[in-house]
Short mmCIF file of C-alpha atoms and ligand atoms in Angstrom, two decimals:
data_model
loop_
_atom_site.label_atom_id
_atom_site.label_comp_id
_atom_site.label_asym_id
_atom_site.label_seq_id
_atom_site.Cartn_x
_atom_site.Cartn_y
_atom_site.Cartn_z
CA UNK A 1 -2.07 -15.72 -25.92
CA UNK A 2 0.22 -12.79 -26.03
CA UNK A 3 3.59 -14.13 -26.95
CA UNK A 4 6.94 -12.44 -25.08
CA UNK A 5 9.19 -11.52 -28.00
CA UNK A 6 11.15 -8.79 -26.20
CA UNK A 7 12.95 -7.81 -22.82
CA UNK A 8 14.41 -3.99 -22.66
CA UNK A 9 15.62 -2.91 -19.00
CA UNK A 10 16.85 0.08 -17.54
CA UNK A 11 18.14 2.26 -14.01
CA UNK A 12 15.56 4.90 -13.39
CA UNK A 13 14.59 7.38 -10.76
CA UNK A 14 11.86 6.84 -8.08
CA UNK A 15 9.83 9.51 -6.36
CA UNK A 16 12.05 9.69 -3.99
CA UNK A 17 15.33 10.23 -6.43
CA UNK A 18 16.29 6.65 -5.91
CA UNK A 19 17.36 4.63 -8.04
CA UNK A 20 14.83 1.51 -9.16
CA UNK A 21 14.31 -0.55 -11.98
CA UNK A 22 12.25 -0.23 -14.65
CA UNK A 23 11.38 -2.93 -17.65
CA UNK A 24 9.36 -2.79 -21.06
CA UNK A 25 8.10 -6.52 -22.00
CA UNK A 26 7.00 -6.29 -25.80
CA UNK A 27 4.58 -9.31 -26.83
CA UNK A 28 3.84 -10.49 -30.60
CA UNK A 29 6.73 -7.88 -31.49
CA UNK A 30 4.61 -4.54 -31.06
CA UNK A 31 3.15 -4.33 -28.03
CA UNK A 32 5.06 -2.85 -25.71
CA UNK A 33 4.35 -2.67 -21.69
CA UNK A 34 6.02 -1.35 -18.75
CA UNK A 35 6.45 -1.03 -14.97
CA UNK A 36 8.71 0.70 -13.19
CA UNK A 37 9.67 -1.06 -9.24
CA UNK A 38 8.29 1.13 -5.91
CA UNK A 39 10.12 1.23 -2.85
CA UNK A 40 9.30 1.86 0.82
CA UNK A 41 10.50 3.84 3.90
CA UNK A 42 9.37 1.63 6.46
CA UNK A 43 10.12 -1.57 5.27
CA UNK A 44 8.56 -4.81 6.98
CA UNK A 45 11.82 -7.65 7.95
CA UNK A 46 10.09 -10.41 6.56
CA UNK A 47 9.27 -8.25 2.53
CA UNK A 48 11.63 -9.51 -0.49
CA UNK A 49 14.71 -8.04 -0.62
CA UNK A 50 14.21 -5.32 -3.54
CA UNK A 51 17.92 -5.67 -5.20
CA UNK A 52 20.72 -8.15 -4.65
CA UNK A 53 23.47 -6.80 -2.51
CA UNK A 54 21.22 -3.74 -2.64
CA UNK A 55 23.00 -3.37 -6.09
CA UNK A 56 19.97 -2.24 -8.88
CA UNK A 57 23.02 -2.59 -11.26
CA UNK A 58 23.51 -6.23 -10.04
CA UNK A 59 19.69 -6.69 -10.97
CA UNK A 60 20.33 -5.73 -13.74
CA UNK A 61 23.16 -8.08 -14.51
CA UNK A 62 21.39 -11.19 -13.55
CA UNK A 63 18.50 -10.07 -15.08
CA UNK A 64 20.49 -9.65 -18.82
CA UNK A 65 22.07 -12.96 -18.36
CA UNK A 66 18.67 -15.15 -17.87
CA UNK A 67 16.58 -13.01 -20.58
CA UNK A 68 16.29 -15.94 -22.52
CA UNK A 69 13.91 -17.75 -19.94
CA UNK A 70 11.40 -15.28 -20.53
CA UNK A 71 11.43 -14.93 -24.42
CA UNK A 72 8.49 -17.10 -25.50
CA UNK A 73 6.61 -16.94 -22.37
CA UNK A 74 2.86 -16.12 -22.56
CA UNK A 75 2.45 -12.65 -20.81
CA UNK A 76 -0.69 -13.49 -19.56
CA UNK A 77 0.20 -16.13 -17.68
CA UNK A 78 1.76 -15.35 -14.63
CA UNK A 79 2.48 -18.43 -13.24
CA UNK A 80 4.61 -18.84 -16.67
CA UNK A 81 6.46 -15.94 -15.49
CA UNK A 82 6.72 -16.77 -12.05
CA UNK A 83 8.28 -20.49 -12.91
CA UNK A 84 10.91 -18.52 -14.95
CA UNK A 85 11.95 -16.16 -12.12
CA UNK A 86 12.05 -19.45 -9.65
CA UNK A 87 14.19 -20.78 -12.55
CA UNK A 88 16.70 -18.25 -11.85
CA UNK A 89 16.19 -17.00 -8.23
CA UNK A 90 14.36 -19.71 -5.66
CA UNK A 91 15.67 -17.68 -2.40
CA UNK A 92 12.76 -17.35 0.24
CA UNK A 93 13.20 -13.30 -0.55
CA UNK A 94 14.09 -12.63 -3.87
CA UNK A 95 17.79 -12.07 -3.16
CA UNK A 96 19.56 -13.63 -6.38
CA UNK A 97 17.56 -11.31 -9.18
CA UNK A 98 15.70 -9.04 -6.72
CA UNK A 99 12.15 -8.16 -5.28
CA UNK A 100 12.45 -4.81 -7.96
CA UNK A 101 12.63 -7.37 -10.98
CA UNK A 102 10.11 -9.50 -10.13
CA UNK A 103 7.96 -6.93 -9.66
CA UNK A 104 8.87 -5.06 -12.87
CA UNK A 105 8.69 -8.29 -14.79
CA UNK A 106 5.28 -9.63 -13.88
CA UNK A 107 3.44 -6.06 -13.90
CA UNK A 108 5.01 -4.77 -17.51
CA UNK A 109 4.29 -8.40 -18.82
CA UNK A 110 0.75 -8.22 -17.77
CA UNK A 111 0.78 -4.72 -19.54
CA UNK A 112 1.54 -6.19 -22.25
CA UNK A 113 -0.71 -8.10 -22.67
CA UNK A 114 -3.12 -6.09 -21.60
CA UNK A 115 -2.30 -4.25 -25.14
CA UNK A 116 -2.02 -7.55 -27.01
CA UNK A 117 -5.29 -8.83 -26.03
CA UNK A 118 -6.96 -4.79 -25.86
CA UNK A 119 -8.20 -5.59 -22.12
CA UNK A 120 -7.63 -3.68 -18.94
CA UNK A 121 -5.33 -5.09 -17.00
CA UNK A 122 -8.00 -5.97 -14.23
CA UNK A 123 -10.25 -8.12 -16.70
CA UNK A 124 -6.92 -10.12 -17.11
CA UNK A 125 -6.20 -10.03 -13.31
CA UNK A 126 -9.79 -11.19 -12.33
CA UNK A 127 -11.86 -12.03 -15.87
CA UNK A 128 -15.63 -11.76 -14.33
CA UNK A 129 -17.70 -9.36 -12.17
CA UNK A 130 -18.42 -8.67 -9.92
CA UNK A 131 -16.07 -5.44 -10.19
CA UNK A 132 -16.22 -2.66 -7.54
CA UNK A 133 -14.17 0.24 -6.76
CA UNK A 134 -12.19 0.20 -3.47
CA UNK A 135 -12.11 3.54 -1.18
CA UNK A 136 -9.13 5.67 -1.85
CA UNK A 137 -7.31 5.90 1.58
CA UNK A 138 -5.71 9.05 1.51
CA UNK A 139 -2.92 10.26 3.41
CA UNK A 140 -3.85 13.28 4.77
CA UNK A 141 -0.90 13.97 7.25
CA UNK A 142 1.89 12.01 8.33
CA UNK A 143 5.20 12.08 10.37
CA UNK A 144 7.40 8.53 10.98
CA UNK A 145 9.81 7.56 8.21
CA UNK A 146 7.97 9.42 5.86
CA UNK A 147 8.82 13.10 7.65
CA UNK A 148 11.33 14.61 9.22
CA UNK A 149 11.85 16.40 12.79
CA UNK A 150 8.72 17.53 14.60
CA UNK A 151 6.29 15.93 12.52
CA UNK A 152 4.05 12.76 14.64
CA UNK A 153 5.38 9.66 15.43
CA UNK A 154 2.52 8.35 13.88
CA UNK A 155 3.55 7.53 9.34
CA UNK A 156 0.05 8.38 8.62
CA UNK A 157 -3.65 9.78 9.13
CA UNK A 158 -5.90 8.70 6.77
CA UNK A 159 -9.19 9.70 5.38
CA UNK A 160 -11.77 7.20 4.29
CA UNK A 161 -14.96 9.21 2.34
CA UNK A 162 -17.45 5.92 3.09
CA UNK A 163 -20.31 8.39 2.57
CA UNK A 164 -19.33 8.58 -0.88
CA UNK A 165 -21.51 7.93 -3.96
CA UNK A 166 -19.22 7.12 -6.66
CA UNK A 167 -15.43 7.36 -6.98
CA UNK A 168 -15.06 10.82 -8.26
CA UNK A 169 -16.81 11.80 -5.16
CA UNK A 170 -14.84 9.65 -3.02
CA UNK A 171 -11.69 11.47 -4.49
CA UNK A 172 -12.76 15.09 -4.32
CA UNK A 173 -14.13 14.31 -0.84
CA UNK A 174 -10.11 13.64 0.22
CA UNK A 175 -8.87 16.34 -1.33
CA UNK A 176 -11.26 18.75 0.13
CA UNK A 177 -10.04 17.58 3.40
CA UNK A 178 -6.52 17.77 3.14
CA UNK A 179 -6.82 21.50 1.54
CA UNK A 180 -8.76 22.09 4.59
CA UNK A 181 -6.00 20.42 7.13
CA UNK A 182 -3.74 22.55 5.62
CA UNK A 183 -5.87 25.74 6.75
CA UNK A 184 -6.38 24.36 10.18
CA UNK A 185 -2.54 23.66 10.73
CA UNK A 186 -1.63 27.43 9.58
CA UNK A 187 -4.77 29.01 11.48
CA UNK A 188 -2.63 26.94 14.81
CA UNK A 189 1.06 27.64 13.72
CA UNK A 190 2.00 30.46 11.37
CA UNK A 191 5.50 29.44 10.68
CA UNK A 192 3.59 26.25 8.77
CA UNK A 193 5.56 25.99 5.53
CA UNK A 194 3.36 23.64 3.64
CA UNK A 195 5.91 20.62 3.85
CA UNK A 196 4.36 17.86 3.01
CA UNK A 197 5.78 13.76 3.47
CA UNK A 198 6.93 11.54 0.85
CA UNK A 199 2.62 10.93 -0.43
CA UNK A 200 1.67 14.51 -0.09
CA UNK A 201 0.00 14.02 3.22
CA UNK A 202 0.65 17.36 5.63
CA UNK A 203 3.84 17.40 7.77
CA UNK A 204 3.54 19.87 10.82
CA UNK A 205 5.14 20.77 13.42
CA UNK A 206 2.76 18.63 16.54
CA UNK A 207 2.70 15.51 17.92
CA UNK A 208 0.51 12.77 17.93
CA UNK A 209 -2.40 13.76 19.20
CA UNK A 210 -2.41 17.47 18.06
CA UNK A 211 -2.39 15.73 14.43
CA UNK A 212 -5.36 13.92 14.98
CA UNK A 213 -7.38 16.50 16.29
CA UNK A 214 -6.23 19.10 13.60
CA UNK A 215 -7.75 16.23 10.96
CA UNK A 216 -10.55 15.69 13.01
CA UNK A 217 -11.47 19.71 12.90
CA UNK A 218 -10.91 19.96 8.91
CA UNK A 219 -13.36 16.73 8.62
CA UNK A 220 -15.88 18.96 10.90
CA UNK A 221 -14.91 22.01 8.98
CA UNK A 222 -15.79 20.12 5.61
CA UNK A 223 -19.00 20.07 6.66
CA UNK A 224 -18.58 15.98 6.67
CA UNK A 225 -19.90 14.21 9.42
CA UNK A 226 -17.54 11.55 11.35
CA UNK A 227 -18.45 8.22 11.19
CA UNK A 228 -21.70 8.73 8.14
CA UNK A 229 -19.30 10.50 5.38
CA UNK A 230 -16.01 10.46 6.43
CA UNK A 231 -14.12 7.91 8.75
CA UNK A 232 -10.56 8.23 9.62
CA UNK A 233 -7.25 5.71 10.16
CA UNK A 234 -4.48 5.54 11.28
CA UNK A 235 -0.95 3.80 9.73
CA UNK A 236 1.45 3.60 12.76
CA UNK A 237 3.84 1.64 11.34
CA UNK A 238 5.12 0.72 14.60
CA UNK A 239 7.66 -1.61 13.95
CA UNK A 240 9.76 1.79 12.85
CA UNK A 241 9.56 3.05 16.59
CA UNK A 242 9.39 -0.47 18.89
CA UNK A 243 12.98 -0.59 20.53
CA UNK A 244 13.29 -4.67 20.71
CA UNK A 245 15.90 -4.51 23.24
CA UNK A 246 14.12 -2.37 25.78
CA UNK A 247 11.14 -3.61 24.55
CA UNK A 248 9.42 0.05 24.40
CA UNK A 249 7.43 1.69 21.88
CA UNK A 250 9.63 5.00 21.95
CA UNK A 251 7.81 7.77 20.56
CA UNK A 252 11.10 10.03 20.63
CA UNK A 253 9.34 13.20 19.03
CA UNK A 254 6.76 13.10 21.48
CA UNK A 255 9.53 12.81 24.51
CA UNK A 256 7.48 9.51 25.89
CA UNK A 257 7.60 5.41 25.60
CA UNK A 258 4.86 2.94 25.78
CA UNK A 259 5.21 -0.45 27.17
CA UNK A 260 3.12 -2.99 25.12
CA UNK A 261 0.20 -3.14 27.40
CA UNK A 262 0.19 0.61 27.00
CA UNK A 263 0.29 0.76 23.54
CA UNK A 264 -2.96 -1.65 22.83
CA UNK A 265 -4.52 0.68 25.57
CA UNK A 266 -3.72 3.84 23.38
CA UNK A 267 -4.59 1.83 20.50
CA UNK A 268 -7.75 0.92 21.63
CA UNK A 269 -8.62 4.61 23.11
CA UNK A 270 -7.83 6.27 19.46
CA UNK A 271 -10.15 3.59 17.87
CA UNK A 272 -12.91 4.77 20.47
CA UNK A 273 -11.97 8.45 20.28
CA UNK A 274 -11.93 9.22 16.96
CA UNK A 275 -13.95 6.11 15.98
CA UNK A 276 -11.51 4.85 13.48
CA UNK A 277 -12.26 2.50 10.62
CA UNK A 278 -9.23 1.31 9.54
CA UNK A 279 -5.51 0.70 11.88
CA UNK A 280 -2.65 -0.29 10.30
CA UNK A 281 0.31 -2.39 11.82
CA UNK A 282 -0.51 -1.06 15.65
CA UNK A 283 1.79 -3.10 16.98
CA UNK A 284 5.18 -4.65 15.91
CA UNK A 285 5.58 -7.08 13.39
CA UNK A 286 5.92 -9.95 15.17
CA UNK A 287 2.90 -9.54 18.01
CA UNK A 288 0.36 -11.75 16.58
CA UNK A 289 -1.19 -11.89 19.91
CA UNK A 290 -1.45 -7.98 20.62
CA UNK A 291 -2.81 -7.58 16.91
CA UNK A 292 -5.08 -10.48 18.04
CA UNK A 293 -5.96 -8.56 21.03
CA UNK A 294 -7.15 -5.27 19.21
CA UNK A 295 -8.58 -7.50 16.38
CA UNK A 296 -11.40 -8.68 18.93
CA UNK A 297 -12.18 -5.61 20.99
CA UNK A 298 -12.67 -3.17 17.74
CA UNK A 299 -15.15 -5.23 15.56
CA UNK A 300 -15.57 -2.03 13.45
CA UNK A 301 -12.04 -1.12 12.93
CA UNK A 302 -9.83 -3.01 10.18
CA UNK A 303 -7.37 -3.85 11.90
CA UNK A 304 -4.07 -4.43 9.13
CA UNK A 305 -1.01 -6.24 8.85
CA UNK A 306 1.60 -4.84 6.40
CA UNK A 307 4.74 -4.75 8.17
CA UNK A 308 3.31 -7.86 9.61
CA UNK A 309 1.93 -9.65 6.50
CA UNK A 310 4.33 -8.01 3.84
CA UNK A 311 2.05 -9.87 1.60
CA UNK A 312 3.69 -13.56 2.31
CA UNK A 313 1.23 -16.45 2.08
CA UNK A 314 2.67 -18.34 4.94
CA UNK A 315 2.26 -14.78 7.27
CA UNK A 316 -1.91 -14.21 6.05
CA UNK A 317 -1.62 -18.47 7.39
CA UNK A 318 -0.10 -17.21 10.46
CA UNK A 319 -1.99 -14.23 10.86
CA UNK A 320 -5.24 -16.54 10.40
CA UNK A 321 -4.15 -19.02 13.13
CA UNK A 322 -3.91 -16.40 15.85
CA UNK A 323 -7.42 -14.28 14.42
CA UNK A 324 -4.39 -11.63 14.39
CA UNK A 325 -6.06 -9.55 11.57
CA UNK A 326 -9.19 -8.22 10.38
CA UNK A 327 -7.68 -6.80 7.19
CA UNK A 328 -4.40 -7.10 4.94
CA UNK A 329 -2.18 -4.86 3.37
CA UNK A 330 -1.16 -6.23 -0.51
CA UNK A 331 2.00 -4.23 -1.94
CA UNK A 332 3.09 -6.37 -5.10
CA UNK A 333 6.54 -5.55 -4.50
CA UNK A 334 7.24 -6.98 -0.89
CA UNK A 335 5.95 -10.56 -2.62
CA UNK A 336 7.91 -9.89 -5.49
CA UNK A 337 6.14 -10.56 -8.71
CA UNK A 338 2.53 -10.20 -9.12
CA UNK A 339 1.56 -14.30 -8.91
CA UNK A 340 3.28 -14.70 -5.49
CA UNK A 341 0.66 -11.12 -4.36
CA UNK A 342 -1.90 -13.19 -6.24
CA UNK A 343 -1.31 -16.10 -4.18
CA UNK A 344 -1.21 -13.95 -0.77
CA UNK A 345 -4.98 -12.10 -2.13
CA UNK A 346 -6.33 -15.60 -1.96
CA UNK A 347 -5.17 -16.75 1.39
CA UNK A 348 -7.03 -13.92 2.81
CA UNK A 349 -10.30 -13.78 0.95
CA UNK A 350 -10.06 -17.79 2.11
CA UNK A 351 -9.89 -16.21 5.98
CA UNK A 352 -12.28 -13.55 5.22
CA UNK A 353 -9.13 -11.19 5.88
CA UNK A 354 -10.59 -7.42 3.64
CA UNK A 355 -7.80 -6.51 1.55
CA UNK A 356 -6.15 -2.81 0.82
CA UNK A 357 -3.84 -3.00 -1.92
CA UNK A 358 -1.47 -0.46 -1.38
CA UNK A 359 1.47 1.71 -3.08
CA UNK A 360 4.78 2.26 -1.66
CA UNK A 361 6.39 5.60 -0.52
CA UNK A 362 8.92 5.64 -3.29
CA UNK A 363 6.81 5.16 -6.44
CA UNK A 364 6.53 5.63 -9.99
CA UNK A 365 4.05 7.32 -12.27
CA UNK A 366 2.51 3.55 -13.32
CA UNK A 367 -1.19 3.09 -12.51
CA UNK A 368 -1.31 -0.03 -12.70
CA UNK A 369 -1.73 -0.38 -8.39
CA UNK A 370 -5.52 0.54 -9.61
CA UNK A 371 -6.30 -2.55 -11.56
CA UNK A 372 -4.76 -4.83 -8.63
CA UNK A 373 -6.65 -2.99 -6.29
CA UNK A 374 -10.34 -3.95 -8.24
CA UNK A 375 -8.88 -7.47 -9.16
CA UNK A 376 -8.30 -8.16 -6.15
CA UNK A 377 -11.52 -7.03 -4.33
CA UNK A 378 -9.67 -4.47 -2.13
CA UNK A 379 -12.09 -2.66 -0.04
CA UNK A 380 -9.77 0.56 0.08
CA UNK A 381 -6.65 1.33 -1.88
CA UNK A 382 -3.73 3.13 -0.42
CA UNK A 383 -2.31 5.62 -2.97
CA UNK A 384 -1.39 8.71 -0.99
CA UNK A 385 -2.55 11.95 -1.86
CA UNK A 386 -0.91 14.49 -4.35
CA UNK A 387 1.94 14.35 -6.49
CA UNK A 388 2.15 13.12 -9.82
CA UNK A 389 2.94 9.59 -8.77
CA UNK A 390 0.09 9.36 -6.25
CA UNK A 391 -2.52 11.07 -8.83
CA UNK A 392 -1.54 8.86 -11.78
CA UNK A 393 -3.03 6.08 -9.51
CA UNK A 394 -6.40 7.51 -8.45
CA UNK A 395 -6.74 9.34 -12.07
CA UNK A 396 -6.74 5.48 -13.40
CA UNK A 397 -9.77 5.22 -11.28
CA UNK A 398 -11.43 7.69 -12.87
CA UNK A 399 -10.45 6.45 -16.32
CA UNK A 400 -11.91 3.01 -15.52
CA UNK A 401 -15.42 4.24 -14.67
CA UNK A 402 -15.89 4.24 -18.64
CA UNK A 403 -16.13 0.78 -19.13
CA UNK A 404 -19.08 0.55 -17.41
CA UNK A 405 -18.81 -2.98 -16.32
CA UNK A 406 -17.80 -1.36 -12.23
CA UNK A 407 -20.62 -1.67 -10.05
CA UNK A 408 -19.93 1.33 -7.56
CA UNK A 409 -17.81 1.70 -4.29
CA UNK A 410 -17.13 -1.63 -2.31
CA UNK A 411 -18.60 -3.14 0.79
CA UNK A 412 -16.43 -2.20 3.39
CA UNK A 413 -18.45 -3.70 5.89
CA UNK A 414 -18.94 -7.41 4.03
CA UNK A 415 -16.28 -9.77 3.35
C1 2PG B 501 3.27 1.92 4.42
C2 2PG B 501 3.88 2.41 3.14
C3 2PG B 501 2.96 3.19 2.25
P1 2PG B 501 6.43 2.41 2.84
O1 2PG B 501 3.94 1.80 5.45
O2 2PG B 501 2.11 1.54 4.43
O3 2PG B 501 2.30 4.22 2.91
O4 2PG B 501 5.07 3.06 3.37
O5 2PG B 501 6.30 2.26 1.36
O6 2PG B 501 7.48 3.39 3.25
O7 2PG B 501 6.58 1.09 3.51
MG1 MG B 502 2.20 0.64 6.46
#
């Protein structure tokens, strides 16, 4: 047992320049963890609400005044943890001490005693093999909430390396393919000026479908083959662009709308077209049936809920009633602390729903997504692509091949 002797919390900065919250949890009086609290652009309705009164100070304050619940606590244990939170805070969202603390809480605790106990933080997570690393899903170019003017509708095109041996060739496999999108989009527009979106993922002046054949090219251009060593996805997000009261998908940068029969029909074409693995949130958060709908006719695609899911028990339950979703996004911080994304990973291994643990658009420089993301048996894990915050994640990968107890690249195919 790793014994919590000491709380220390503090405002910080995000990637994004926003402020978060970030908290050190020392066990047995010397060892000292942190974790710092992501944040996203496209936030799912249904995720815990990250501060109270959107206040990081008022976190704070509630926070400093329940300390004492914690003190004693074993660090390990993150039910423990969890209880104490509940003690405080037992709002369906989080909205007394906030998502940010939670989160902060339960991953610096577990870092903890990670230290205390000298065991990665994924042995602690998940204590026997088998152990495999999940795909890095990069983001290789993006538009949405994570962009500004001109850039795609679309948050995110993603590259997938399933031909890839181990995970250092997984990672240089995405990299080479985002240098090489970059050369495509300047060799089609020379006023390109390298911008890039909030994960480093390419933001250019086209629309939708320009984007995805620009990727497509660079995968070509690679010298990968589509479909055998590289697949790609896509991360619509479309919950940021469905209009609820004229009930349109309105892709505004493109000039057009889509009904919802039109948008599972474009759905469905760009799964055939460009034979996509992986499709994230393709419809809006609340059509079970139309996720449903693409589930079944694209047996070969993953077809995710995060908007949808925001990593809430009772949604995987829902989503599993209505066979809404092959696969599940897990982002610790729209549960709130790490027991309730715990709780949400086993609901949809139960369902046989493939997991993708996932970071958030505003992050931190923590790795710890990387241990969740083998812990949990994620098939891929969504860290972005460059910057210091989205390296720091798929570094830790690297890192981790030395304890030899990994046993290669997951099964995307199996449950
Ligand atoms: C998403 C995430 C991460 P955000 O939609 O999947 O890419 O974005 O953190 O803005 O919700
Ligand atoms: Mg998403």
């Amino acid at each position: 047992m790793a014994s919590i002797t000491g709380l220390k919390s503090r405002i910080v900065f995000d990637s994004r320049g926003a402020k978060t919250i970030e908290i050190d949890v020392t066990t047995d009086k010397k060892f000292s963890g942190r974790a710092c609290a992501p944040s996203g652009a496209s936030v799912g309705k249904h995720e815990a609400q990250s501060f109270p009164r959107n206040s990081p100070e008022k976190a704070l304050e509630v926070l400093k005044a329940n300390e004492i619940r914690f003190i004693g606590l074993d660090a390990e244990n993150q039910k423990e943890i969890f209880d104490a939170l509940r003690s405080i805070d037992d709002t369906e969202m989080y909205s007394v001490i906030g998502g940010a603390v939670a989160y902060a809480l339960s991953l610096a605790s577990l870092d903890s005693a990670s230290k205390a106990l000298a065991m990665p933080m994924f042995m602690l997570l998940k204590p026997h093999k088998p152990y495999m690393f999940p795909f890095p899903l990069g983001n290789i170019l993006g538009g949405g909430a994570h962009a500004g003017p001109g850039t795609p509708d679309i948050q995110e095109i993603l590259a997938c390396p399933i031909g890839a041996r181990n995970i250092s060739e997984a990672l240089e496999m995405n990299f080479r393919v985002h240098k090489e999108v970059r050369s495509v989009i300047q060799a089609k527009d020379e006023d390109f000026t390298y911008g890039r979106g909030d994960e480093g993922g390419w933001a250019p002046n086209a629309n939708n479908d320009q984007a995805l054949e620009i990727t497509e090219l660079a995968v070509k251009n690679c010298g990968f083959t589509m479909g055998n060593d590289m697949s790609l996805g896509i991360d619509f997000a479309s919950s940021s662009f469905w209009d609820e009261k004229t009930r349109v998908y309105n892709y505004k940068r493109q000039g057009i709308t889509r009904g919802r029969e039109k948008q599972i029909c474009y759905v469905n074409q760009l799964i055939k077209n460009y034979k996509l693995i992986y499709v994230e949130d393709p419809v809006n958060e609340e059509d079970f049936e139309g996720t449903a709908r693409i589930t079944k006719d694209n047996t070969n695609c993953i077809v995710t809920g995060d908007d949808m899911l925001v990593t809430n028990t009772m949604r995987a339950k829902m989503a599993a009633q209505h066979n809404a979703c092959s696969g599940a996004i897990l982002k610790v911080n729209q549960a709130g602390s790490l027991y309730d994304a715990m709780n949400f990973a086993q609901e949809c291994a139960a369902n046989g729903i493939k997991l993708i643990t996932s970071h958030r658009s505003g992050e931190s420089i923590d790795s710890h997504l990387s241990h969740i993301g083998i812990a949990t048996d994620s098939k891929m894990l969504k860290a972005g692509i460059l910057g210091g915050e989205r390296v720091a994640k798929l570094n830790e990968l690297l890192r981790l091949t030395e304890y030899d107890l990994i046993d290669g690249m997951a099964e995307l195919s199996s449950n």
